Coordinates of C-alpha atoms (C1' of nucleotides) in Angstrom, one line a residue:
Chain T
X9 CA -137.1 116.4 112.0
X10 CA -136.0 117.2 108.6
X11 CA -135.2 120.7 107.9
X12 CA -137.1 122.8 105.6
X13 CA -136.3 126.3 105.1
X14 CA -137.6 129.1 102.6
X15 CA -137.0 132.0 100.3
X16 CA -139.9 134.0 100.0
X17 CA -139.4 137.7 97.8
X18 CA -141.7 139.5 96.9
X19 CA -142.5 140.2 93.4
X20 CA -142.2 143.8 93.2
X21 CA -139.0 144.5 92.1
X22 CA -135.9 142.5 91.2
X23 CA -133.6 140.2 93.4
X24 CA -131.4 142.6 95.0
X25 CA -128.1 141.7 96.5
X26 CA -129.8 141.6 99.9
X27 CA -132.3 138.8 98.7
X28 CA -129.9 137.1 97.2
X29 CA -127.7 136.7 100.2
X30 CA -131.0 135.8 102.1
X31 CA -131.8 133.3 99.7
X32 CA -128.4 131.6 99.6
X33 CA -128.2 131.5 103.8
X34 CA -131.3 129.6 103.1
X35 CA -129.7 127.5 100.5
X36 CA -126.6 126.9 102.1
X37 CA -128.7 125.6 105.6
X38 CA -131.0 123.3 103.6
X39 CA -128.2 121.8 101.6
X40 CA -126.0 121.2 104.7
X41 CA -128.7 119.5 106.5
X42 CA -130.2 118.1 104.0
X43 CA -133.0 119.3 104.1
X44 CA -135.4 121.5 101.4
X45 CA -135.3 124.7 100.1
X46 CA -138.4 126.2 99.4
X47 CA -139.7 129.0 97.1
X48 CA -142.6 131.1 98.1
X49 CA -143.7 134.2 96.3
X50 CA -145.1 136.8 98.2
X51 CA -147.7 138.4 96.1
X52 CA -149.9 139.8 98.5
X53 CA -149.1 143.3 97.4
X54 CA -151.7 143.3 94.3
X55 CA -150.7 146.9 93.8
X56 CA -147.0 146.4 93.3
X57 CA -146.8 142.8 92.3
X58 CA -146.2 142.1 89.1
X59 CA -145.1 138.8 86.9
X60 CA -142.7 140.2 85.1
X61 CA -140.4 140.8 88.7
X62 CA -141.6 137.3 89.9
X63 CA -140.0 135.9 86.7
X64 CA -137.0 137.8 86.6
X65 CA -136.3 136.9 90.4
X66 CA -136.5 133.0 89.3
X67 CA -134.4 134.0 86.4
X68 CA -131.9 135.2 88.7
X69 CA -131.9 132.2 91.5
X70 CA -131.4 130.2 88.2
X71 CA -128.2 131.8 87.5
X72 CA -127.3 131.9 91.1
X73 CA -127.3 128.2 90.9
X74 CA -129.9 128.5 93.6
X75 CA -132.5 126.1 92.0
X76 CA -135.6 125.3 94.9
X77 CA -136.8 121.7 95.6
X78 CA -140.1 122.6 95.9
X79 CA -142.3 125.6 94.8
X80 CA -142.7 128.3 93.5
X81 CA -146.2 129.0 95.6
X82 CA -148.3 131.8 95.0
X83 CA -149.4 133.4 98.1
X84 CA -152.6 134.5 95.6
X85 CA -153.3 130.9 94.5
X86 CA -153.9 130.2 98.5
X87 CA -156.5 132.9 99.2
X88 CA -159.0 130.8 100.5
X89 CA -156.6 128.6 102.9
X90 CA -156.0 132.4 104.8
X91 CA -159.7 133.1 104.6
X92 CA -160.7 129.8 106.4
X93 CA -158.1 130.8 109.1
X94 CA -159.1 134.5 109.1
X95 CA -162.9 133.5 110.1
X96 CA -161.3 130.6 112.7
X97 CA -160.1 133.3 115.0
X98 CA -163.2 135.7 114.0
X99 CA -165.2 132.7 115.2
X100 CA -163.2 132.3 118.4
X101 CA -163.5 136.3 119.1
X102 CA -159.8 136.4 118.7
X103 CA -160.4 138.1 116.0
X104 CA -162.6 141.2 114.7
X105 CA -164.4 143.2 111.7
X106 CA -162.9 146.9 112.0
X107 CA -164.6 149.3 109.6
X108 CA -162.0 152.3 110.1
X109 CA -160.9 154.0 106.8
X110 CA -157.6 154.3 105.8
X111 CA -157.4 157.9 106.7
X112 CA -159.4 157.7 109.5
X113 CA -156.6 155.6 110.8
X114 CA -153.9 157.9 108.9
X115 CA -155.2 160.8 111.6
X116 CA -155.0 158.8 114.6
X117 CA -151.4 157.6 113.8
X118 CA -150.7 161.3 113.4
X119 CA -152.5 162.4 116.3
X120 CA -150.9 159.6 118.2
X121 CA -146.9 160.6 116.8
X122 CA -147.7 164.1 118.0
X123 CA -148.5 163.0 121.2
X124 CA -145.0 161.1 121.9
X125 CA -146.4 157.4 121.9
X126 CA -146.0 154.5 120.0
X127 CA -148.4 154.6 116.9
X128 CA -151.2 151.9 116.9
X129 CA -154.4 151.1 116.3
X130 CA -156.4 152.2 119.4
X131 CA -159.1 148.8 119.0
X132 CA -161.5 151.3 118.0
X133 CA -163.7 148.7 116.1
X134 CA -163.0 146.1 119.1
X135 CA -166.4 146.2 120.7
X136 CA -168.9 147.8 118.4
X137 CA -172.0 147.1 119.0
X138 CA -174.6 145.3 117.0
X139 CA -175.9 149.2 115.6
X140 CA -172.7 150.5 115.2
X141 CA -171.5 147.6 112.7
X142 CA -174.9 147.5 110.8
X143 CA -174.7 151.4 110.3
X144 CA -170.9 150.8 108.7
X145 CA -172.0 147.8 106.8
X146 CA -175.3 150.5 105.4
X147 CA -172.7 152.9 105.1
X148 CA -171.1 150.6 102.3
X149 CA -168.0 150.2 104.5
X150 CA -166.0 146.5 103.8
X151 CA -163.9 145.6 106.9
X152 CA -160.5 144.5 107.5
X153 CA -160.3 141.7 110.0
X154 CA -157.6 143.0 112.9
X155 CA -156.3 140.0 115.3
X156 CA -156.9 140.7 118.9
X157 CA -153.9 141.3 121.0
X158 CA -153.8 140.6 124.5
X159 CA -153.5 144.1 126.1
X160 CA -150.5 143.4 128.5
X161 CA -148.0 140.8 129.0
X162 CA -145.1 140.2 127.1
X163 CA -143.3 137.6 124.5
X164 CA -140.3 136.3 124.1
X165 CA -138.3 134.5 122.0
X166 CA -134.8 132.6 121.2
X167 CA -132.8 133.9 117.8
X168 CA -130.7 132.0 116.5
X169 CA -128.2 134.9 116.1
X170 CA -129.2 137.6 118.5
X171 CA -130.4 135.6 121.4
X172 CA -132.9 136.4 123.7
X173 CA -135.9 139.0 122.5
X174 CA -138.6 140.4 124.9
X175 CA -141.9 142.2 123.5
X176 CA -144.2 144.1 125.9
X177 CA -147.5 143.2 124.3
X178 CA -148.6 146.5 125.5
X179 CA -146.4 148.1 122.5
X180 CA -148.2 146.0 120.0
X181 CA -152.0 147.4 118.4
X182 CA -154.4 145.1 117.4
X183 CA -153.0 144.8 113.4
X184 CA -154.8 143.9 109.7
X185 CA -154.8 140.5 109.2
X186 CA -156.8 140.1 105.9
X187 CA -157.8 143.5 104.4
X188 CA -160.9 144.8 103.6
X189 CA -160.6 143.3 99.7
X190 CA -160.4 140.1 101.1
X191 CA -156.3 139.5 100.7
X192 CA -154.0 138.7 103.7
X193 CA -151.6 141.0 105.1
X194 CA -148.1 139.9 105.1
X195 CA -147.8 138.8 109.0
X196 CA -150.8 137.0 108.9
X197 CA -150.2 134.8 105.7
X198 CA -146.4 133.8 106.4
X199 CA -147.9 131.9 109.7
X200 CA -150.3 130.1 107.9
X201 CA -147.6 129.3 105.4
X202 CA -144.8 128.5 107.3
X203 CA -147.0 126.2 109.1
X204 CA -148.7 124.6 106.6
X205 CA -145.4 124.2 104.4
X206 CA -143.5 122.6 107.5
X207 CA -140.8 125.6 107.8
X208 CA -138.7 124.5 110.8
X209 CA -135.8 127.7 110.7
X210 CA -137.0 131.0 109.4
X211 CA -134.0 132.7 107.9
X212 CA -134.6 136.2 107.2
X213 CA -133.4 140.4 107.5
X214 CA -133.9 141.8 110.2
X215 CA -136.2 144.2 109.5
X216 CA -138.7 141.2 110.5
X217 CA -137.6 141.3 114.0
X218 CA -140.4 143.8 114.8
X219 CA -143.0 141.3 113.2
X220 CA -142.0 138.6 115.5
X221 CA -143.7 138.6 118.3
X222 CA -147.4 139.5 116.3
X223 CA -146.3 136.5 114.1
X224 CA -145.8 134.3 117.7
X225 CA -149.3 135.3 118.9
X226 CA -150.6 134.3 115.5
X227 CA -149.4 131.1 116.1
X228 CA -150.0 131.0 119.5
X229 CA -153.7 131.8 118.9
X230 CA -153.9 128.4 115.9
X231 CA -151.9 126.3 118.9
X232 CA -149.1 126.0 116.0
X233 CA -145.5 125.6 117.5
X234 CA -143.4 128.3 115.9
X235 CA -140.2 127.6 113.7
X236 CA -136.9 128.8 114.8
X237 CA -135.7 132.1 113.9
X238 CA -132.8 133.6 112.7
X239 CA -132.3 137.2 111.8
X240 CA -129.3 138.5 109.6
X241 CA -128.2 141.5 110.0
X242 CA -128.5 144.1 106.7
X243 CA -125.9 144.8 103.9
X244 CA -125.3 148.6 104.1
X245 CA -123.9 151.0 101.6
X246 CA -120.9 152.8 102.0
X247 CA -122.7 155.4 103.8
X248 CA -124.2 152.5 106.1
X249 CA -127.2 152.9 105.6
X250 CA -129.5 150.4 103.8
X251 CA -128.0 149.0 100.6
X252 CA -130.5 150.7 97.9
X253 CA -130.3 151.7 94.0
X254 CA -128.9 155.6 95.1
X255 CA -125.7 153.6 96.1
X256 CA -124.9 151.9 92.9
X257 CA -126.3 148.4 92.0
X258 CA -128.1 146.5 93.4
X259 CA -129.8 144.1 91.2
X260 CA -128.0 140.4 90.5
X261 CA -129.1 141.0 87.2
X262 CA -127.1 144.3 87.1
X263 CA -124.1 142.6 87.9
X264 CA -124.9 139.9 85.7
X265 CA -125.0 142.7 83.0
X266 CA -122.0 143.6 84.2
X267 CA -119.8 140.6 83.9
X268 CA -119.7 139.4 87.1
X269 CA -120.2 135.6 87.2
X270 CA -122.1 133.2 90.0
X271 CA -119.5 131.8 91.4
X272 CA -118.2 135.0 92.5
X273 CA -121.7 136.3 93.9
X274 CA -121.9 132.8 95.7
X275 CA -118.8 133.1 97.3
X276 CA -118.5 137.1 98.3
X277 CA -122.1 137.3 99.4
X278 CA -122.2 135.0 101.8
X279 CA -119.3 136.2 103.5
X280 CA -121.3 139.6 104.4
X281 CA -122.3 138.1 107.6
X282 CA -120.5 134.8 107.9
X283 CA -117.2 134.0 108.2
X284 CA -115.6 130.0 108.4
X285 CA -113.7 129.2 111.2
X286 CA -110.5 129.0 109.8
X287 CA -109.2 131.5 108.0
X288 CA -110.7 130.8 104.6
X289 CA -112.4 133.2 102.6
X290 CA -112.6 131.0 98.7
X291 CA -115.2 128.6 99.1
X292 CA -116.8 126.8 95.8
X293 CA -120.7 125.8 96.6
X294 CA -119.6 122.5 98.0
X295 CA -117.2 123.7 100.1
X296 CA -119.5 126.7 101.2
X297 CA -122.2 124.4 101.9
X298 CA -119.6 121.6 103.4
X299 CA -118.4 124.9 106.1
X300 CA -121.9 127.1 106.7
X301 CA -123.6 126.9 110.7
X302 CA -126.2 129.1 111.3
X303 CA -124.3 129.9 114.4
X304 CA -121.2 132.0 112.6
X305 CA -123.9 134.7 111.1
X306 CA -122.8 138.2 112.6
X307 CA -125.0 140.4 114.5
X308 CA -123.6 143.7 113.1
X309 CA -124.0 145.2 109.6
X310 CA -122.0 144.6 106.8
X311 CA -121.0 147.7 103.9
X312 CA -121.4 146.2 101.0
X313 CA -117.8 146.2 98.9
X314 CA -117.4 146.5 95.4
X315 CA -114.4 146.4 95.5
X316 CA -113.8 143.2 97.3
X317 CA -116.7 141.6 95.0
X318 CA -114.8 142.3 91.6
X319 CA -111.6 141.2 92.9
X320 CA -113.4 137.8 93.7
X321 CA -114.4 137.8 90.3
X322 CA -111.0 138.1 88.9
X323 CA -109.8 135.4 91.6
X324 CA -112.6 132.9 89.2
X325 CA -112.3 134.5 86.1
X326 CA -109.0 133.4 86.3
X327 CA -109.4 129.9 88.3
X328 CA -112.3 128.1 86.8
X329 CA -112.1 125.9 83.8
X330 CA -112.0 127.6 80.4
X331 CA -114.5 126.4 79.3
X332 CA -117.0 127.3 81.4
X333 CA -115.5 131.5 81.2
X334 CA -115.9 130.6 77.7
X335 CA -119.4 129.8 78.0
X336 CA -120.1 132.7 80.0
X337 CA -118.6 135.3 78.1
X338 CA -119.8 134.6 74.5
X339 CA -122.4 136.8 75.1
X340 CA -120.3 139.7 75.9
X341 CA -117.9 138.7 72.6
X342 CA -120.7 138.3 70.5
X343 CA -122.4 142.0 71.9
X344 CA -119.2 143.8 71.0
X345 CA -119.0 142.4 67.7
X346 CA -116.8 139.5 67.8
X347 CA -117.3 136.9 65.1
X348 CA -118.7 133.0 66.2
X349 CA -115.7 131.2 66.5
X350 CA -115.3 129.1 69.5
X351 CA -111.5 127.8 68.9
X352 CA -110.1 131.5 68.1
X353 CA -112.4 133.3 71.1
X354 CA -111.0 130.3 73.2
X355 CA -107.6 131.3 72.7
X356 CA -108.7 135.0 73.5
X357 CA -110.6 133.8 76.7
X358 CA -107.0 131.9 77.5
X359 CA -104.7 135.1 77.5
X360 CA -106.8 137.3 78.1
X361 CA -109.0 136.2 81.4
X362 CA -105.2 136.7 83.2
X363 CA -105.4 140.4 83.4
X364 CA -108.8 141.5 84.0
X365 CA -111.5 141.4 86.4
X366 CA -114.5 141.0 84.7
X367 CA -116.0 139.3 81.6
X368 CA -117.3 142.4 80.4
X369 CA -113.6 144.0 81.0
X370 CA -111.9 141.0 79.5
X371 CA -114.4 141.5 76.1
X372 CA -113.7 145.3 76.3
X373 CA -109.4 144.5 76.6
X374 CA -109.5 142.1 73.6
X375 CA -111.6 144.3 71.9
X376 CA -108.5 145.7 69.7
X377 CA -107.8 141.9 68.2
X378 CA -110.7 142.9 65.9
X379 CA -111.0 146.8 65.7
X380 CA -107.6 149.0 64.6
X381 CA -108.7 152.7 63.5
X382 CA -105.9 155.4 63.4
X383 CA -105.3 158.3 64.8
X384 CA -105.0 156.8 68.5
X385 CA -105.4 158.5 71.9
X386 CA -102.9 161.2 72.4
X387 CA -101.6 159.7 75.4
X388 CA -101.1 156.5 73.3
X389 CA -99.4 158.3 70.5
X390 CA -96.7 159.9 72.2
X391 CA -95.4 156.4 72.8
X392 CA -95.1 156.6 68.7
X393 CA -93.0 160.0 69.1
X394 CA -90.4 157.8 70.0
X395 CA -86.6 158.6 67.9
X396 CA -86.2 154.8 67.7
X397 CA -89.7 153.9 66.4
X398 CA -89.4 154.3 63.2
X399 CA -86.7 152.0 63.1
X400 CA -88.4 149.8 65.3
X401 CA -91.4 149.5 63.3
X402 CA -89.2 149.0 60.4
X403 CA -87.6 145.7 62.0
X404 CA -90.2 144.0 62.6
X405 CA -91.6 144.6 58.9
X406 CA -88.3 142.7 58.2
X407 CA -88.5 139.8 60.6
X408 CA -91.8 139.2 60.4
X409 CA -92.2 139.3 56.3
X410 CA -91.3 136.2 55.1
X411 CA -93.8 134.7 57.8
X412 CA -96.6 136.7 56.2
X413 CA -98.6 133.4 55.0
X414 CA -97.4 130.9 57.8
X415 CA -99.3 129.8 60.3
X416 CA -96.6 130.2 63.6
X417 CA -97.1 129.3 67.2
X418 CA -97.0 132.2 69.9
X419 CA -93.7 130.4 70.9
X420 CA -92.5 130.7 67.5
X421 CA -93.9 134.3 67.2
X422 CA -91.7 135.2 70.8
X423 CA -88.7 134.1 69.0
X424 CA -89.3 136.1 66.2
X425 CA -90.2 139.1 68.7
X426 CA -86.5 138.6 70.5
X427 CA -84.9 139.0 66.8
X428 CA -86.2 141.8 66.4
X429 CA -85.2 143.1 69.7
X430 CA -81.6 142.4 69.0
X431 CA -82.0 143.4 65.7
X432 CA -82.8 146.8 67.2
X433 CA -80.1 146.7 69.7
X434 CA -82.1 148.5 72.4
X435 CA -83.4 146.8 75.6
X436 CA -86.7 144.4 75.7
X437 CA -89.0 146.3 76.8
X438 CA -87.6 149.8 75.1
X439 CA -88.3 147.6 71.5
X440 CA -91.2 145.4 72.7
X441 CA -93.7 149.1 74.3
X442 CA -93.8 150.5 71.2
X443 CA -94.3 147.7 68.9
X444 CA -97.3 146.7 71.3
X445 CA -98.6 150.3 70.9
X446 CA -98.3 150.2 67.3
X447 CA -100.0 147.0 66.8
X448 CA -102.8 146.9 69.6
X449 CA -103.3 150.9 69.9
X450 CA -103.5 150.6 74.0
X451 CA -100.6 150.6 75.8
X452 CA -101.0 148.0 78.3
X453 CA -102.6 143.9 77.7
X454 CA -101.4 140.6 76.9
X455 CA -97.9 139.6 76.0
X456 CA -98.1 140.3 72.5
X457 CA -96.7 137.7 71.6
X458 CA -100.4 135.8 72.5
X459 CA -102.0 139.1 70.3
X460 CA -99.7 138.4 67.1
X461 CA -100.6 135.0 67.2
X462 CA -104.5 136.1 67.5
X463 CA -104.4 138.8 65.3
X464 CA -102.1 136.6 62.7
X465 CA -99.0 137.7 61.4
X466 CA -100.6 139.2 58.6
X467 CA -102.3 141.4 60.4
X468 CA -100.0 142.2 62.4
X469 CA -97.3 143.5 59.8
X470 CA -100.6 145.2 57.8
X471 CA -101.0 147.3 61.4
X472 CA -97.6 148.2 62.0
X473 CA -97.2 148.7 58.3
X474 CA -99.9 151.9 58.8
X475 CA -98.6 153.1 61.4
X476 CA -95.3 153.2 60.0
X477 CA -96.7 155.3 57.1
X478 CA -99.1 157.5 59.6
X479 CA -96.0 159.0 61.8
X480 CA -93.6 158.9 58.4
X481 CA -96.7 161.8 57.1
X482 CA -96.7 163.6 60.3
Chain M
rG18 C1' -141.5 160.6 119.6
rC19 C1' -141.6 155.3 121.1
rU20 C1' -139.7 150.1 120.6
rC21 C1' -135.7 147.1 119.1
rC22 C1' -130.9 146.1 117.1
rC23 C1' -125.6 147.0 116.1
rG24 C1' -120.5 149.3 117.3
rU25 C1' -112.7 145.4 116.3
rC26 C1' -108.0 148.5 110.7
rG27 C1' -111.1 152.7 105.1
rU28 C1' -114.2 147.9 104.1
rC29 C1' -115.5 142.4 105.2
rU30 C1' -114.1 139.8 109.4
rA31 C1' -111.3 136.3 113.5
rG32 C1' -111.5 136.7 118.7
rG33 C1' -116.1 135.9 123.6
rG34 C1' -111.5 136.9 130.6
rG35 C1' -104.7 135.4 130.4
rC36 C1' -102.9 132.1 124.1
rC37 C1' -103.4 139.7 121.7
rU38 C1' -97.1 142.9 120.7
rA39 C1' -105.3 142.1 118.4
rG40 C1' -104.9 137.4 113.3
rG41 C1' -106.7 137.1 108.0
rA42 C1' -108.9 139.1 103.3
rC43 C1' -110.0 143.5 100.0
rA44 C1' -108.2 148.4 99.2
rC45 C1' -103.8 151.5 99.7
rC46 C1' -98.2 152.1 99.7
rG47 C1' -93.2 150.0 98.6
rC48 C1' -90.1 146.2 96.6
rC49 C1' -89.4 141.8 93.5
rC50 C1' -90.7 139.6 88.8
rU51 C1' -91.9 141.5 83.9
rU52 C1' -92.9 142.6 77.3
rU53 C1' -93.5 150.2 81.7
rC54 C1' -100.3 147.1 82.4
rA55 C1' -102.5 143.2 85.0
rA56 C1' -101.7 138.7 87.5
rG57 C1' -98.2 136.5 91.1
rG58 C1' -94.4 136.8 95.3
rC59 C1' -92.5 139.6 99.5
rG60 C1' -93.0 143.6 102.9
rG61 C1' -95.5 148.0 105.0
rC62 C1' -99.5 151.3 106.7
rG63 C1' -103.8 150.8 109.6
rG64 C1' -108.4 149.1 114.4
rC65 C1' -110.9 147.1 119.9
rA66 C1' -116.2 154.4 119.7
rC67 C1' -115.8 156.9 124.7
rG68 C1' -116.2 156.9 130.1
rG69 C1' -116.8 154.3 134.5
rG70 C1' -116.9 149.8 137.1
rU71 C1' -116.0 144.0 138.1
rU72 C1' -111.2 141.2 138.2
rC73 C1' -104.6 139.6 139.9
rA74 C1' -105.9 140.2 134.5
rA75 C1' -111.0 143.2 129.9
rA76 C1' -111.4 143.8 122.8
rU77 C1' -113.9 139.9 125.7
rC78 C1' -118.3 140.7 131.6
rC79 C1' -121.6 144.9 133.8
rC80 C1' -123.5 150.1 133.7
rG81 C1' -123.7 154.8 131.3
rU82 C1' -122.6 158.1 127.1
rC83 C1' -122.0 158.8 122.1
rG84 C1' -122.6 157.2 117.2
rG85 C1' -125.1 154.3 113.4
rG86 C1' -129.3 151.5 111.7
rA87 C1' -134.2 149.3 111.5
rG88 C1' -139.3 149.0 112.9
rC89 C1' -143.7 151.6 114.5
rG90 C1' -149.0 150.5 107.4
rC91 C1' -155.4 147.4 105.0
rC92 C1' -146.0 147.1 102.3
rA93 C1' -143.3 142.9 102.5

RNA sequence: GCUCCCGUCGUCUAGGGGCCUAGGACACCGCCCUUUCAAGGCGGCGGCACGGGUUCAAAUCCCGUCGGGAGCGCCA
């Protein structure tokens, strides 16, 4: 049987890391197998659903490269496919109409806590008589529709990463499965789904693990054989406990904003919870998808690591074609100010993607090719307190002059640099720190011979020029 | 409170009775390279939560303790 898997957020929010490694596991276990990948959107929640969340969630898959086969389905646009099941098992008495309110349910929970047991609902509504339902119907009281459980027994079930799960059905109250407005609840419409959409492995957190076994008697009661499961284990925060906005970001988009680019994401997420069998830890997506089992997902936790993510980012920042860091970062040059100019910002991406971790870091380290404003920093400055600055600003003025108008290679422009050096008579570096200072304003980036040649030469000597005059007044 | 899950370097992990003197990656430290940064190269620091068993042999199997987490909704 082919495999067909599914992502299934819900709208409420944006993708979060979390969902996003979800939704890639998914990915990666369709695409090995060849089978589909499926989006479903959850929308059940008509309080905290919204389209804007649905479309930035797509938005975010899209950049993930995580594009669906089929979908996206509206759990909203199938209203009357849950309705026809709801009043199946109704019709069957495997199902009935409770007319508890919300806080007369909200006191027997507490009542219930108080006492030390397991809150549930106590099947008050489960055999009201004929009166008793047509007083709550006068009363004005719309029903939920709660699925009968079977008061004792138990169920099990095989994970595909935790092994073997046993339920006592005794734990387990009679639960909502379409509320009184007439909308499904979440365990009762991802059945009827997963069925009907031919899901055959059920990837997902596992917070669900709890919502198993009701979902097995769901699909016990229809005579539906159940898909296999697989529960992942949650990405923490440093503190370990669950990954949420208090520790930091969360949202892809966030680190989109950030300048963290997919390939990256696609590579570090998946690795909170997997691991290849060798020793391998850079995968590209066909590679990733070439090495993935379902059967090398960990059981325990994983912290989330920052750290670990953005050097990832630097490792393809620096390894994938130029062309495509171009492509991603033009946005970040263009924010910052950076004229259109696709050759120049091409030769910026070139040197400067080598020392920096992120495309919004690489933007923000070029950023003095186009801005120069004196005074600097202090801590910059004192490199210009130099004795031997003066004269080193002075030689390059020299050696550089009569190139004021040419157009000269970097190569060209590092020969020049080592006349001046000898010109000095000091040692490389000694010559080379402060002109770099003087010219740039930072004391640390490319080899400047790459920042002359961006800068041009003109430029160059107009800077250093500047500063010569600005320490000469001090 | 009840149910369930999870515990290997700071973090992600490999390992699943002998190949373990516990391997790799990030971080950290040192050295090399160098245009005092970064990148890269080399080296170092650092861990089987604890206690009992089982066994000739336990990180690995069993029990308990401790620690962490999740679920217990007309949320998903």
């Amino acid at each position: 049987m082919d495999v067909r898997v599914r992502f299934a957020p819900s709208p409420t929010g944006f993708l979060h890391v979390g969902g996003a490694r979800t939704a890639l596991y998914n990915y990666l276990f369709a695409k090995k197998m060849k089978g589909t990948f499926i989006l479903r959107i959850e929308d059940t929640d008509r309080e905290r659903s919204t389209l804007e969340a649905e479309k930035a969630i797509m938005e975010d898959l899209e950049w993930l490269g995580l594009l669906w086969d089929e979908g996206p389905y509206r759990q909203t646009e199938r209203l009357s496919l849950y309705k026809e099941h709801a009043l199946d098992l109704l019709k069957r008495g495997l199902a009935y109409k409770c007319y508890c309110t919300e806080s007369e349910i909200e006191e027997m929970r507490e009542e219930m806590l108080l006492k030390g047991i397991a809150p549930r609902y106590n099947g008050r509504c489960r055999d009201l008589s004929e009166e008793e339902r047509e007083r709550f119907e006068k009363e004005g009281r719309k029903p939920a529709i709660r699925f009968k459980v079977p008061g004792d027994g138990e169920i099990t079930f095989e994970d595909i990463v935790r092994g073997h799960f046993k339920f006592s059905l005794a734990d387990i109250g009679d639960f909502v499965i379409m509320r009184s407005d007439g909308i499904p609840t979440y365990n009762f419409a991802v059945v009827i789904d997963d069925h009907y959409m031919g899901i055959t492995h059920v990837i997902r957190a596992d917070e669900h693990i709890a919502n198993t076994p009701k979902q097995l008697l769901l699909y016990e009661a229809f005579g539906w054989k159940p898909p296999q499961f697989a529960h992942v284990s949650m990405i923490l925060g440093p503190d370990r406990s669950k990954l949420s906005k208090r520790h930091g970001a969360v949202a892809i988009s966030q680190y989109r904003r950030d300048g963290y680019i997919p390939e990256a994401m696609n590579n570090y997420l998946p690795l909170l919870g997997w691991s290849s069998p060798d020793d391998r830890e850079i995968f590209s997506m066909e590679e990733m998808i070439e090495a993935f089992s379902l059967d090398r997902l960990s059981k325990s936790p994983a912290v989330f690591d920052i750290g670990k993510l953005t050097w990832m980012n630097g490792h393809y920042m620096r390894s994938l074609p130029l062309e495509k860091i171009y492509e991603y970062s033009l946005p970040f040059f263009l924010e910052k100010g950076f004229s259109m100019n696709e050759e120049w910002l091409k030769k910026v991406v070139f040197v400067y993607r080598e020392h920096t971790s992120t495309l919004r870091e690489m933007v923000e380290e070029a950023l003095p090719l186009i801005r120069f404003s004196l005074p600097f920093s202090s801590d910059v400055e004192e490199v210009l307190e130099g004795e031997d600055v003066p004269k080193i600003l002075e030689a390059f003025l020299e050696v550089f002059y009569p190139f004021k108008y040419k157009e000269v290679s970097s190569s060209e422009i590092w020969e020049l640099l080592k006349e001046v050096v000898s010109k000095v008579g000091l040692k490389r570096g000694k010559v080379l720190f402060p002109l770099r200072v003087a010219i740039t304003g930072r004391r640390s980036g490319p080899e400047l011979y790459y920042i002359i040649e961006l800068i041009g030469i003109k430029e160059a000597l107009r800077r250093v020029q500047e500063v010569l005059s600005y320490i000469k007044g001090k």
